[in-house]
Short mmCIF file of the N, C-alpha and C atoms (twelve columns), coordinates in Angstrom:
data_MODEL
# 
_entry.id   MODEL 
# 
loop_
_atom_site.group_PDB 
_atom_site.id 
_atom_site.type_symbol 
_atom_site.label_atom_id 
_atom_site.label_alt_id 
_atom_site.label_comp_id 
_atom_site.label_asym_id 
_atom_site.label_seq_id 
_atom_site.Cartn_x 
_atom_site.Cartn_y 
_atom_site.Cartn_z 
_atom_site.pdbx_PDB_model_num 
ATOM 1   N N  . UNK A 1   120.003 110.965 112.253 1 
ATOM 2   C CA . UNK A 1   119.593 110.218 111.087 1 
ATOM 3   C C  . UNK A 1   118.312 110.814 110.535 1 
ATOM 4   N N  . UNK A 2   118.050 110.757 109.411 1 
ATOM 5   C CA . UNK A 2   116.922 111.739 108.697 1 
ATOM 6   C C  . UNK A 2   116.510 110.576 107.845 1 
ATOM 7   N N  . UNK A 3   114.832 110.509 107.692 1 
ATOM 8   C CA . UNK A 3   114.244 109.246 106.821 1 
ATOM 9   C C  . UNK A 3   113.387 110.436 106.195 1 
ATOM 10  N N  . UNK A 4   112.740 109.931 105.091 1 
ATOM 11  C CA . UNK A 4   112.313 111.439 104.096 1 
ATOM 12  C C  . UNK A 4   111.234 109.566 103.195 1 
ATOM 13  N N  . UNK A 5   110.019 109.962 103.212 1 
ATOM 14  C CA . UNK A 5   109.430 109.456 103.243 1 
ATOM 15  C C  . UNK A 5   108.328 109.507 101.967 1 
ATOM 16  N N  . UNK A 6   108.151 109.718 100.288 1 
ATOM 17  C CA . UNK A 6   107.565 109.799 99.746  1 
ATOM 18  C C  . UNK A 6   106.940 108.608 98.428  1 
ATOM 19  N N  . UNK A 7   104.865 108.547 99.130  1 
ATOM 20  C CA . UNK A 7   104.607 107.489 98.502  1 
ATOM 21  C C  . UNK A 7   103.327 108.106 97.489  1 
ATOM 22  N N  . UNK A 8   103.472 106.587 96.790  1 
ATOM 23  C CA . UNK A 8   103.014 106.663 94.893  1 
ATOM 24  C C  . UNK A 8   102.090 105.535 94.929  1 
ATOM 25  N N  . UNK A 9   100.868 105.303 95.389  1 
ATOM 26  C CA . UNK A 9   100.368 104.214 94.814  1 
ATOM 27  C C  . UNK A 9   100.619 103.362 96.217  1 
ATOM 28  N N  . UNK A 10  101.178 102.032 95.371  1 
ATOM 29  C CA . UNK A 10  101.463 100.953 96.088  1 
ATOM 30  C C  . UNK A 10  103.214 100.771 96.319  1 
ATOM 31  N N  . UNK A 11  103.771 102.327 95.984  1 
ATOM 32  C CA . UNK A 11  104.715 102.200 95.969  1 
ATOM 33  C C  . UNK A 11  105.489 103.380 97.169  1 
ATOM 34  N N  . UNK A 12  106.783 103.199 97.440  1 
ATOM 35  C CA . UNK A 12  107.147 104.760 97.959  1 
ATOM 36  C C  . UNK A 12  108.854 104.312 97.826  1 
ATOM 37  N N  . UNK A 13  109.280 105.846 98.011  1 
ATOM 38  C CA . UNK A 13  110.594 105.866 98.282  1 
ATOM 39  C C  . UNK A 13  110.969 106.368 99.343  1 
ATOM 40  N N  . UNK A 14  112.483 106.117 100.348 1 
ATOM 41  C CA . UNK A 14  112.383 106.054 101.204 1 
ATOM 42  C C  . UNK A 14  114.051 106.417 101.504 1 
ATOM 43  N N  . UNK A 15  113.880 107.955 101.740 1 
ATOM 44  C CA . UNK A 15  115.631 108.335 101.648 1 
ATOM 45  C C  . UNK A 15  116.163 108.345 103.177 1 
ATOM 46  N N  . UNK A 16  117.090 107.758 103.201 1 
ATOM 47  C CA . UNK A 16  117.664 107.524 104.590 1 
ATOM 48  C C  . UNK A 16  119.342 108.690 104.632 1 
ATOM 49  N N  . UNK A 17  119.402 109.441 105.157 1 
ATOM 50  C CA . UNK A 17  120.523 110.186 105.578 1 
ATOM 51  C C  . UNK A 17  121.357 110.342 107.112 1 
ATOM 52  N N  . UNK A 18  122.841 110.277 106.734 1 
ATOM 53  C CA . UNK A 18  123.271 110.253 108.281 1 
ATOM 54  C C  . UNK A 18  124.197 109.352 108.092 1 
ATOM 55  N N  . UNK A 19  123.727 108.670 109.935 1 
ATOM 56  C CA . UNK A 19  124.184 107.494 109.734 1 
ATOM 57  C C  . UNK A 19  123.287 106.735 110.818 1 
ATOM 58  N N  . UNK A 20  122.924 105.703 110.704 1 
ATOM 59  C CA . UNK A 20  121.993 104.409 110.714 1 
ATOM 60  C C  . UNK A 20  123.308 104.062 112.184 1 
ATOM 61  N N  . UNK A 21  122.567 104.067 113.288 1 
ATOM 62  C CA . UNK A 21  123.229 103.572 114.094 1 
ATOM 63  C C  . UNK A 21  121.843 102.155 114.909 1 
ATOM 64  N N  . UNK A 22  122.767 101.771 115.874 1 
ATOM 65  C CA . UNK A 22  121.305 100.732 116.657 1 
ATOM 66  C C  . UNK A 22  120.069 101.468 117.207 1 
ATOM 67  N N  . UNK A 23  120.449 102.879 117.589 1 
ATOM 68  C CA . UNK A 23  119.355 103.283 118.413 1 
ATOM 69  C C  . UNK A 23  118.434 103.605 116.885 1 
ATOM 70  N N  . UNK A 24  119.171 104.094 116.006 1 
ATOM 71  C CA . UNK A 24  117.967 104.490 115.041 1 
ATOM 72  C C  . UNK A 24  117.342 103.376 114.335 1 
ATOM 73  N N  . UNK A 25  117.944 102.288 114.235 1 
ATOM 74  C CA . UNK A 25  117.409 100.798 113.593 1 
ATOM 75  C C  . UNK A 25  115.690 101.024 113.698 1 
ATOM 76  N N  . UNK A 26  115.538 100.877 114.912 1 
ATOM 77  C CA . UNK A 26  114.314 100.569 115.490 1 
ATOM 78  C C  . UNK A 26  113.224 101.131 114.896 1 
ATOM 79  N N  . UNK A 27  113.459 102.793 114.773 1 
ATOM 80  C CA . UNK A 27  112.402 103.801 114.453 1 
ATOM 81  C C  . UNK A 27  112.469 103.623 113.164 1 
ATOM 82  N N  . UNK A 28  113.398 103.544 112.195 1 
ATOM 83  C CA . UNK A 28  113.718 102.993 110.987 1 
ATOM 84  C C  . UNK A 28  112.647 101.849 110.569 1 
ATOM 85  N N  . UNK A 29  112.877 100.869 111.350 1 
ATOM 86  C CA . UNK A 29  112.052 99.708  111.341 1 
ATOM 87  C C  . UNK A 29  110.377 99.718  111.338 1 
ATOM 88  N N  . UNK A 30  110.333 100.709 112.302 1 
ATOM 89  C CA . UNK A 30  108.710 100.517 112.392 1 
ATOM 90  C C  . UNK A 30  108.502 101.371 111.493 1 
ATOM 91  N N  . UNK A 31  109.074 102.298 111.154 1 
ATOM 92  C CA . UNK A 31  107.847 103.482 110.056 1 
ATOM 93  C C  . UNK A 31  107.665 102.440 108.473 1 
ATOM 94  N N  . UNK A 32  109.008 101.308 108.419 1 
ATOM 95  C CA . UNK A 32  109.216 100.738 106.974 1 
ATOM 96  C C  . UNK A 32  107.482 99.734  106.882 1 
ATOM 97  N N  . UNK A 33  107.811 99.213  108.244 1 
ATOM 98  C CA . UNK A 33  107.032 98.026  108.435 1 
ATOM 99  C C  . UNK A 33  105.322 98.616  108.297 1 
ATOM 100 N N  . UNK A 34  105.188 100.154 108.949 1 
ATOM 101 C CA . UNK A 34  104.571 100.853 108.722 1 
ATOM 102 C C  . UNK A 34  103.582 100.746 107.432 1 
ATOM 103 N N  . UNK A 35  104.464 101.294 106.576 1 
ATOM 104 C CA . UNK A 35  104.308 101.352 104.750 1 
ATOM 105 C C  . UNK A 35  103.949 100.122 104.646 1 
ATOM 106 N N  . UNK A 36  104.616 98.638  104.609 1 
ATOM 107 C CA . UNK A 36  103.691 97.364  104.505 1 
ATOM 108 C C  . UNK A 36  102.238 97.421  104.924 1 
ATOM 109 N N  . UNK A 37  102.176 97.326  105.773 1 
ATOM 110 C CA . UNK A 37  101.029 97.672  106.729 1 
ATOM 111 C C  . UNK A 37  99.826  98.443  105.955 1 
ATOM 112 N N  . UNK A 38  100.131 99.223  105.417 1 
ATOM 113 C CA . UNK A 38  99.536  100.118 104.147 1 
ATOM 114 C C  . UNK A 38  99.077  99.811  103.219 1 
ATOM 115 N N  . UNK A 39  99.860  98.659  102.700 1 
ATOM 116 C CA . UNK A 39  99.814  97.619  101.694 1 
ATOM 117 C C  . UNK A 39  100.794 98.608  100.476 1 
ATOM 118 N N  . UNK A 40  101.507 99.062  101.057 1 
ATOM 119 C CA . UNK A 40  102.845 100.053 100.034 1 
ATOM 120 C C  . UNK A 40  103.803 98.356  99.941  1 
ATOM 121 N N  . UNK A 41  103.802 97.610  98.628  1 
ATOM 122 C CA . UNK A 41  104.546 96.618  98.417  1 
ATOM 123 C C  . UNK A 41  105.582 96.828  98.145  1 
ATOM 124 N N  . UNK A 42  106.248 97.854  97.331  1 
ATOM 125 C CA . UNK A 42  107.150 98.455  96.175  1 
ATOM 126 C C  . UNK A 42  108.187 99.381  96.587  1 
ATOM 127 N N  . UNK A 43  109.172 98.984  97.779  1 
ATOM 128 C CA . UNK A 43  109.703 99.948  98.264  1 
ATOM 129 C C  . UNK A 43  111.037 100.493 97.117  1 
ATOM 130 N N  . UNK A 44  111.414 101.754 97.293  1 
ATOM 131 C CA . UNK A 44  112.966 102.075 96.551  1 
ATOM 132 C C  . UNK A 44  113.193 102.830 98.180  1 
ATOM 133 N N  . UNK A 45  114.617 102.038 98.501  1 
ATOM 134 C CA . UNK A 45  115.179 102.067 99.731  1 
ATOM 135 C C  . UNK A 45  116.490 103.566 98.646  1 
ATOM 136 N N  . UNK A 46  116.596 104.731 99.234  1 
ATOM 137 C CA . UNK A 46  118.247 105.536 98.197  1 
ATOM 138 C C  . UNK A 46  118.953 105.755 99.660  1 
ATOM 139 N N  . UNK A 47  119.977 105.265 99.409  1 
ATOM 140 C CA . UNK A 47  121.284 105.035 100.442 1 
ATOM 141 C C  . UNK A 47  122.132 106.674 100.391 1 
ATOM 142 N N  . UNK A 48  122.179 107.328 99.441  1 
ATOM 143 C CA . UNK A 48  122.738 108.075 98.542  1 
ATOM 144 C C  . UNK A 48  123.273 108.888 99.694  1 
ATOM 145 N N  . UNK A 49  122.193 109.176 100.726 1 
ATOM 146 C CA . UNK A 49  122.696 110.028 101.921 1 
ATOM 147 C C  . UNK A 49  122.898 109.554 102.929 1 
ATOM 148 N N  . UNK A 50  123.428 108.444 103.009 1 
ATOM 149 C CA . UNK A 50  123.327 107.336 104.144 1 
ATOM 150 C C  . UNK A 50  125.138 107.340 104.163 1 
ATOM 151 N N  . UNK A 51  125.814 107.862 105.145 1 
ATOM 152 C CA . UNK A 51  127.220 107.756 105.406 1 
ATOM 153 C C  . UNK A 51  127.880 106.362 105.945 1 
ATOM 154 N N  . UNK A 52  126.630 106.201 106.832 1 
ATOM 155 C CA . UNK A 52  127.399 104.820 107.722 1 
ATOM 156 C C  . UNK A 52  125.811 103.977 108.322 1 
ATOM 157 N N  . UNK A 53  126.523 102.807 108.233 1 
ATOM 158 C CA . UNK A 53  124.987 101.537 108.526 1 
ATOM 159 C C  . UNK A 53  125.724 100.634 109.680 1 
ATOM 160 N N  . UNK A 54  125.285 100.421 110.684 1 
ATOM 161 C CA . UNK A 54  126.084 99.400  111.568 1 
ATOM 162 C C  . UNK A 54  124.752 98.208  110.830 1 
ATOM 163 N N  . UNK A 55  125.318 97.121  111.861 1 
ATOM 164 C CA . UNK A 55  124.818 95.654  111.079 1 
ATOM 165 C C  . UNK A 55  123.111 95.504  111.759 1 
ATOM 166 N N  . UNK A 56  122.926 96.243  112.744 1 
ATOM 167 C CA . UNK A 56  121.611 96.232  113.013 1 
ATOM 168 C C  . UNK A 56  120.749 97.406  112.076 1 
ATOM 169 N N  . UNK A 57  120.862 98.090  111.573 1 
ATOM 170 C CA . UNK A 57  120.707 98.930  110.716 1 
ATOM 171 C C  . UNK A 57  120.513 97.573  108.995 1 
ATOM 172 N N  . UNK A 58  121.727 96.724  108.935 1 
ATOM 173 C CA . UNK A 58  121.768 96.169  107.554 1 
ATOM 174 C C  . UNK A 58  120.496 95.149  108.242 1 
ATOM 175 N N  . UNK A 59  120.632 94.628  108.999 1 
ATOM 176 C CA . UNK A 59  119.783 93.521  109.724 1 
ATOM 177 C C  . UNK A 59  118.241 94.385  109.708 1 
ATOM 178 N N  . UNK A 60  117.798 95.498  109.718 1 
ATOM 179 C CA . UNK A 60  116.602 96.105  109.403 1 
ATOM 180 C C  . UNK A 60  116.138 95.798  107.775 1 
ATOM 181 N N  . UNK A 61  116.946 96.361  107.294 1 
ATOM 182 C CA . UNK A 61  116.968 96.185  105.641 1 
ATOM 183 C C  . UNK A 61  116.775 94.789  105.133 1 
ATOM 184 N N  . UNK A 62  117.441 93.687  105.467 1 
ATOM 185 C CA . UNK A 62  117.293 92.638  105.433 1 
ATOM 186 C C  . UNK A 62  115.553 92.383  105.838 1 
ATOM 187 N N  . UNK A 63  115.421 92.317  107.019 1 
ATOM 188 C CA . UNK A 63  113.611 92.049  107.090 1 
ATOM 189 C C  . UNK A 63  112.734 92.245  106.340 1 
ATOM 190 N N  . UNK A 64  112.862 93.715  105.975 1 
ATOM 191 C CA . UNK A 64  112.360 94.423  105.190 1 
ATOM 192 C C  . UNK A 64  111.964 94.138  103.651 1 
ATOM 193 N N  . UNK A 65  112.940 93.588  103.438 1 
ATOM 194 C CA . UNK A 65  113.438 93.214  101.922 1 
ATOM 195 C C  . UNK A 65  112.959 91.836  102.077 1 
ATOM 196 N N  . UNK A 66  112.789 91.129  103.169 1 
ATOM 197 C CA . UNK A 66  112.177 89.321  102.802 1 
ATOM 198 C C  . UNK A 66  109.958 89.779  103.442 1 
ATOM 199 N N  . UNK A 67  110.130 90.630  103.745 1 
ATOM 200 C CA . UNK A 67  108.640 90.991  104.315 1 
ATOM 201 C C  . UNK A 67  108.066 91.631  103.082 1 
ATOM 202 N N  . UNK A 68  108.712 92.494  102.356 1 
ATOM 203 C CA . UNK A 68  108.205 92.870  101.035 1 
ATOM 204 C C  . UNK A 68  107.823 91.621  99.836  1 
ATOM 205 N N  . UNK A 69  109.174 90.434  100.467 1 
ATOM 206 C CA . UNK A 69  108.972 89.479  99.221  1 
ATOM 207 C C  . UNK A 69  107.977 88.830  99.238  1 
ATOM 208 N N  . UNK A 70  107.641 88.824  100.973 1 
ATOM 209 C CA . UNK A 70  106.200 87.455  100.951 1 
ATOM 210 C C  . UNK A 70  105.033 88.429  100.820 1 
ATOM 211 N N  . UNK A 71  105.070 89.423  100.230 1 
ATOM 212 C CA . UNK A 71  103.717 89.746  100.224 1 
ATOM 213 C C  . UNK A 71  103.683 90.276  98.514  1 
ATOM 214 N N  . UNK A 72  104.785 89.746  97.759  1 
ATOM 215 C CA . UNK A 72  104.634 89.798  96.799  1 
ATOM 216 C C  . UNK A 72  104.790 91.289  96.043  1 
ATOM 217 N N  . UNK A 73  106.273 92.054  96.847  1 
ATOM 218 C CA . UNK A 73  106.386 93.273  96.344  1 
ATOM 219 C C  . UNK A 73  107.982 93.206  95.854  1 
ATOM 220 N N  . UNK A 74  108.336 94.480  95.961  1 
ATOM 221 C CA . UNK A 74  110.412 94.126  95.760  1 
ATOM 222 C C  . UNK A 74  110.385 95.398  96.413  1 
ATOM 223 N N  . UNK A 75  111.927 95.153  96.830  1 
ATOM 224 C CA . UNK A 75  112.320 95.974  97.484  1 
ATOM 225 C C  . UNK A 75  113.569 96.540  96.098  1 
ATOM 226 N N  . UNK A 76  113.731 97.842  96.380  1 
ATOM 227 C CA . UNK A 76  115.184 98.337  95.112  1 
ATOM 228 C C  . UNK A 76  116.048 99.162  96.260  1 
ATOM 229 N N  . UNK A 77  117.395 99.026  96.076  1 
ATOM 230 C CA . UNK A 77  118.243 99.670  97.441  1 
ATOM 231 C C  . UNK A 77  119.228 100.718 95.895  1 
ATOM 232 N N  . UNK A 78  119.352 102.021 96.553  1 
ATOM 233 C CA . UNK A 78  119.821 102.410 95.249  1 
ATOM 234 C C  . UNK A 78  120.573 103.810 95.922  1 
ATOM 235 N N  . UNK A 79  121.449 104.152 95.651  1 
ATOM 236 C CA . UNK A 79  122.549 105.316 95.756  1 
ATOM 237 C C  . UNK A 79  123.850 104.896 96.426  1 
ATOM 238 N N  . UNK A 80  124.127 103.501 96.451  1 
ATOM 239 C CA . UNK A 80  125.278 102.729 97.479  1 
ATOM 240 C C  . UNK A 80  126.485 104.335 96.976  1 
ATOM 241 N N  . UNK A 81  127.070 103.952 97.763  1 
ATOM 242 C CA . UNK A 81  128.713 105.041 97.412  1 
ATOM 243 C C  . UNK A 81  129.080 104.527 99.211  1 
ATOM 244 N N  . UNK A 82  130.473 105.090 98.703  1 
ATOM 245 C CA . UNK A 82  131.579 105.025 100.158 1 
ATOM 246 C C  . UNK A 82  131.226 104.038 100.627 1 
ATOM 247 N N  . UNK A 83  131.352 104.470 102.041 1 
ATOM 248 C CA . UNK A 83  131.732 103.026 103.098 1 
ATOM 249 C C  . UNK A 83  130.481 102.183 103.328 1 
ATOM 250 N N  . UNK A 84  129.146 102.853 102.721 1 
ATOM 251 C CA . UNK A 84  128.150 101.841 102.879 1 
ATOM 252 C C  . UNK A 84  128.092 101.083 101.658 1 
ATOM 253 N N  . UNK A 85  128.473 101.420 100.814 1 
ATOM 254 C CA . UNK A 85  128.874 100.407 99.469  1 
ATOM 255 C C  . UNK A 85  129.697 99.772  99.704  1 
ATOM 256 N N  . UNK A 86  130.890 99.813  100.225 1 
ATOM 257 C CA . UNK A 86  131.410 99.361  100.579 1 
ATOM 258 C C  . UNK A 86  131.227 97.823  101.582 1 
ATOM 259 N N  . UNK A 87  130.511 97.891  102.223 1 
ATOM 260 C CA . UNK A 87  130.003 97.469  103.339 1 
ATOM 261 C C  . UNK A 87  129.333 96.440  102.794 1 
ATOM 262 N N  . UNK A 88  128.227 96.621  101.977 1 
ATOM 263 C CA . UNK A 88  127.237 95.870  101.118 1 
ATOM 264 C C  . UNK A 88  128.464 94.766  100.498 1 
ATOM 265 N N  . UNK A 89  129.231 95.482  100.035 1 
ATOM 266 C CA . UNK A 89  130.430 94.722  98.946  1 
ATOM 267 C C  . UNK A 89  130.776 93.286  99.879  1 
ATOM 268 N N  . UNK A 90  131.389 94.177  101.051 1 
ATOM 269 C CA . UNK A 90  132.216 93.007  101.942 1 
ATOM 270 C C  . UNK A 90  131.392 91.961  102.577 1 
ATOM 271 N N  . UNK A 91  130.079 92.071  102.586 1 
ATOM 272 C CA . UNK A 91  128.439 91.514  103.497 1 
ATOM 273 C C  . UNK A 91  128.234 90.422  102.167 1 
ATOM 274 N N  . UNK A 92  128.596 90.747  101.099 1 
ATOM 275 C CA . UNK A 92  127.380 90.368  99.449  1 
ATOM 276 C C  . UNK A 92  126.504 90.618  99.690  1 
ATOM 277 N N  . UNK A 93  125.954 91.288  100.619 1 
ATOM 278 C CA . UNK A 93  124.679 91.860  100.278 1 
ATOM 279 C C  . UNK A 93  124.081 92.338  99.359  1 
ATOM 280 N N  . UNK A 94  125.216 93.162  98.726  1 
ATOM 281 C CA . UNK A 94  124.358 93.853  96.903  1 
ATOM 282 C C  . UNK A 94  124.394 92.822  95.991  1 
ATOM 283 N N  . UNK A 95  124.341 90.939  96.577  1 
ATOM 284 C CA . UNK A 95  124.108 90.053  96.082  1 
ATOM 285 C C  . UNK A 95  122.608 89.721  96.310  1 
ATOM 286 N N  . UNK A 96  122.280 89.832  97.668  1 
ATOM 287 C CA . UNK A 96  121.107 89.488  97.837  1 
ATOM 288 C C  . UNK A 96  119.951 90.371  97.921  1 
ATOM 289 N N  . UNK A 97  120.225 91.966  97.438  1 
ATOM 290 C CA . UNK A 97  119.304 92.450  97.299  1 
ATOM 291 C C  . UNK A 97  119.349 92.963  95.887  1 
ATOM 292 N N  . UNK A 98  118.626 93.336  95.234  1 
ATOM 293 C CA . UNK A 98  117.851 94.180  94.229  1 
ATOM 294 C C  . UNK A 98  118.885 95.700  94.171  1 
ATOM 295 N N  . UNK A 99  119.736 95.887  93.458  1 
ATOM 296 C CA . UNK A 99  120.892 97.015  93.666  1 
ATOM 297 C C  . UNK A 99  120.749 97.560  92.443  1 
ATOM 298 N N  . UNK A 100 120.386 98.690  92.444  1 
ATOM 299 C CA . UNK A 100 120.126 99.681  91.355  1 
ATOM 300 C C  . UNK A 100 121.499 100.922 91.223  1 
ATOM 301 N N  . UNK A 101 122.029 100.677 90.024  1 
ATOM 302 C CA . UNK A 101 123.170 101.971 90.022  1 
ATOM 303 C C  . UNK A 101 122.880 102.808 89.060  1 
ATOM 304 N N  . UNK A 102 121.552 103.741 89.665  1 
ATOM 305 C CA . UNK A 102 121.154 104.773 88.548  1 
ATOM 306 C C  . UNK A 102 122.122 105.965 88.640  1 
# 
């Protein structure tokens, strides 16, 4: 799994490639929580290279996305395609998050 990490301000983007399994959740988790920590409010999460997400992987994203809200930032999730769009679809998740189809 490959995380690619570039920040702007109070903002960053945050490209995830591979595939998002449980063992990678974790490391995933702390570098995001990381960027809070920073006071980086403004995440853009791009899926674009992201092949496959198990549910601890979506269950990261999820935190992420309600830890950004209480501190008064947004989270944007953006490059869905294939089976992780997919995935989002069957979850509604690209209901409850911020889904950008640039």
């Amino acid at each position: 799994m490959k995380v690619d990490i570039s920040k702007s301000g109070a903002g960053a983007r945050v490209r995830l490639g591979g595939s998002m399994y449980v063992e990678d959740s974790a490391s995933v988790r702390e570098q995001l929580i990381g960027l809070l920590e920073e006071g980086i409010i403004h995440l853009t999460i791009d899926l674009s290279g992201l092949e496959y997400v198990d549910s601890s992987g979506l269950g990261v994203l999820i935190s992420i996305h309600k830890r950004c809200l209480q501190k008064g930032g947004k989270m944007v999730i953006t490059g869905l395609r294939g089976m992780v769009e997919e995935l989002f679809r069957l979850t509604r998740l690209d209901l409850v998050f911020n889904v950008s189809h640039q």
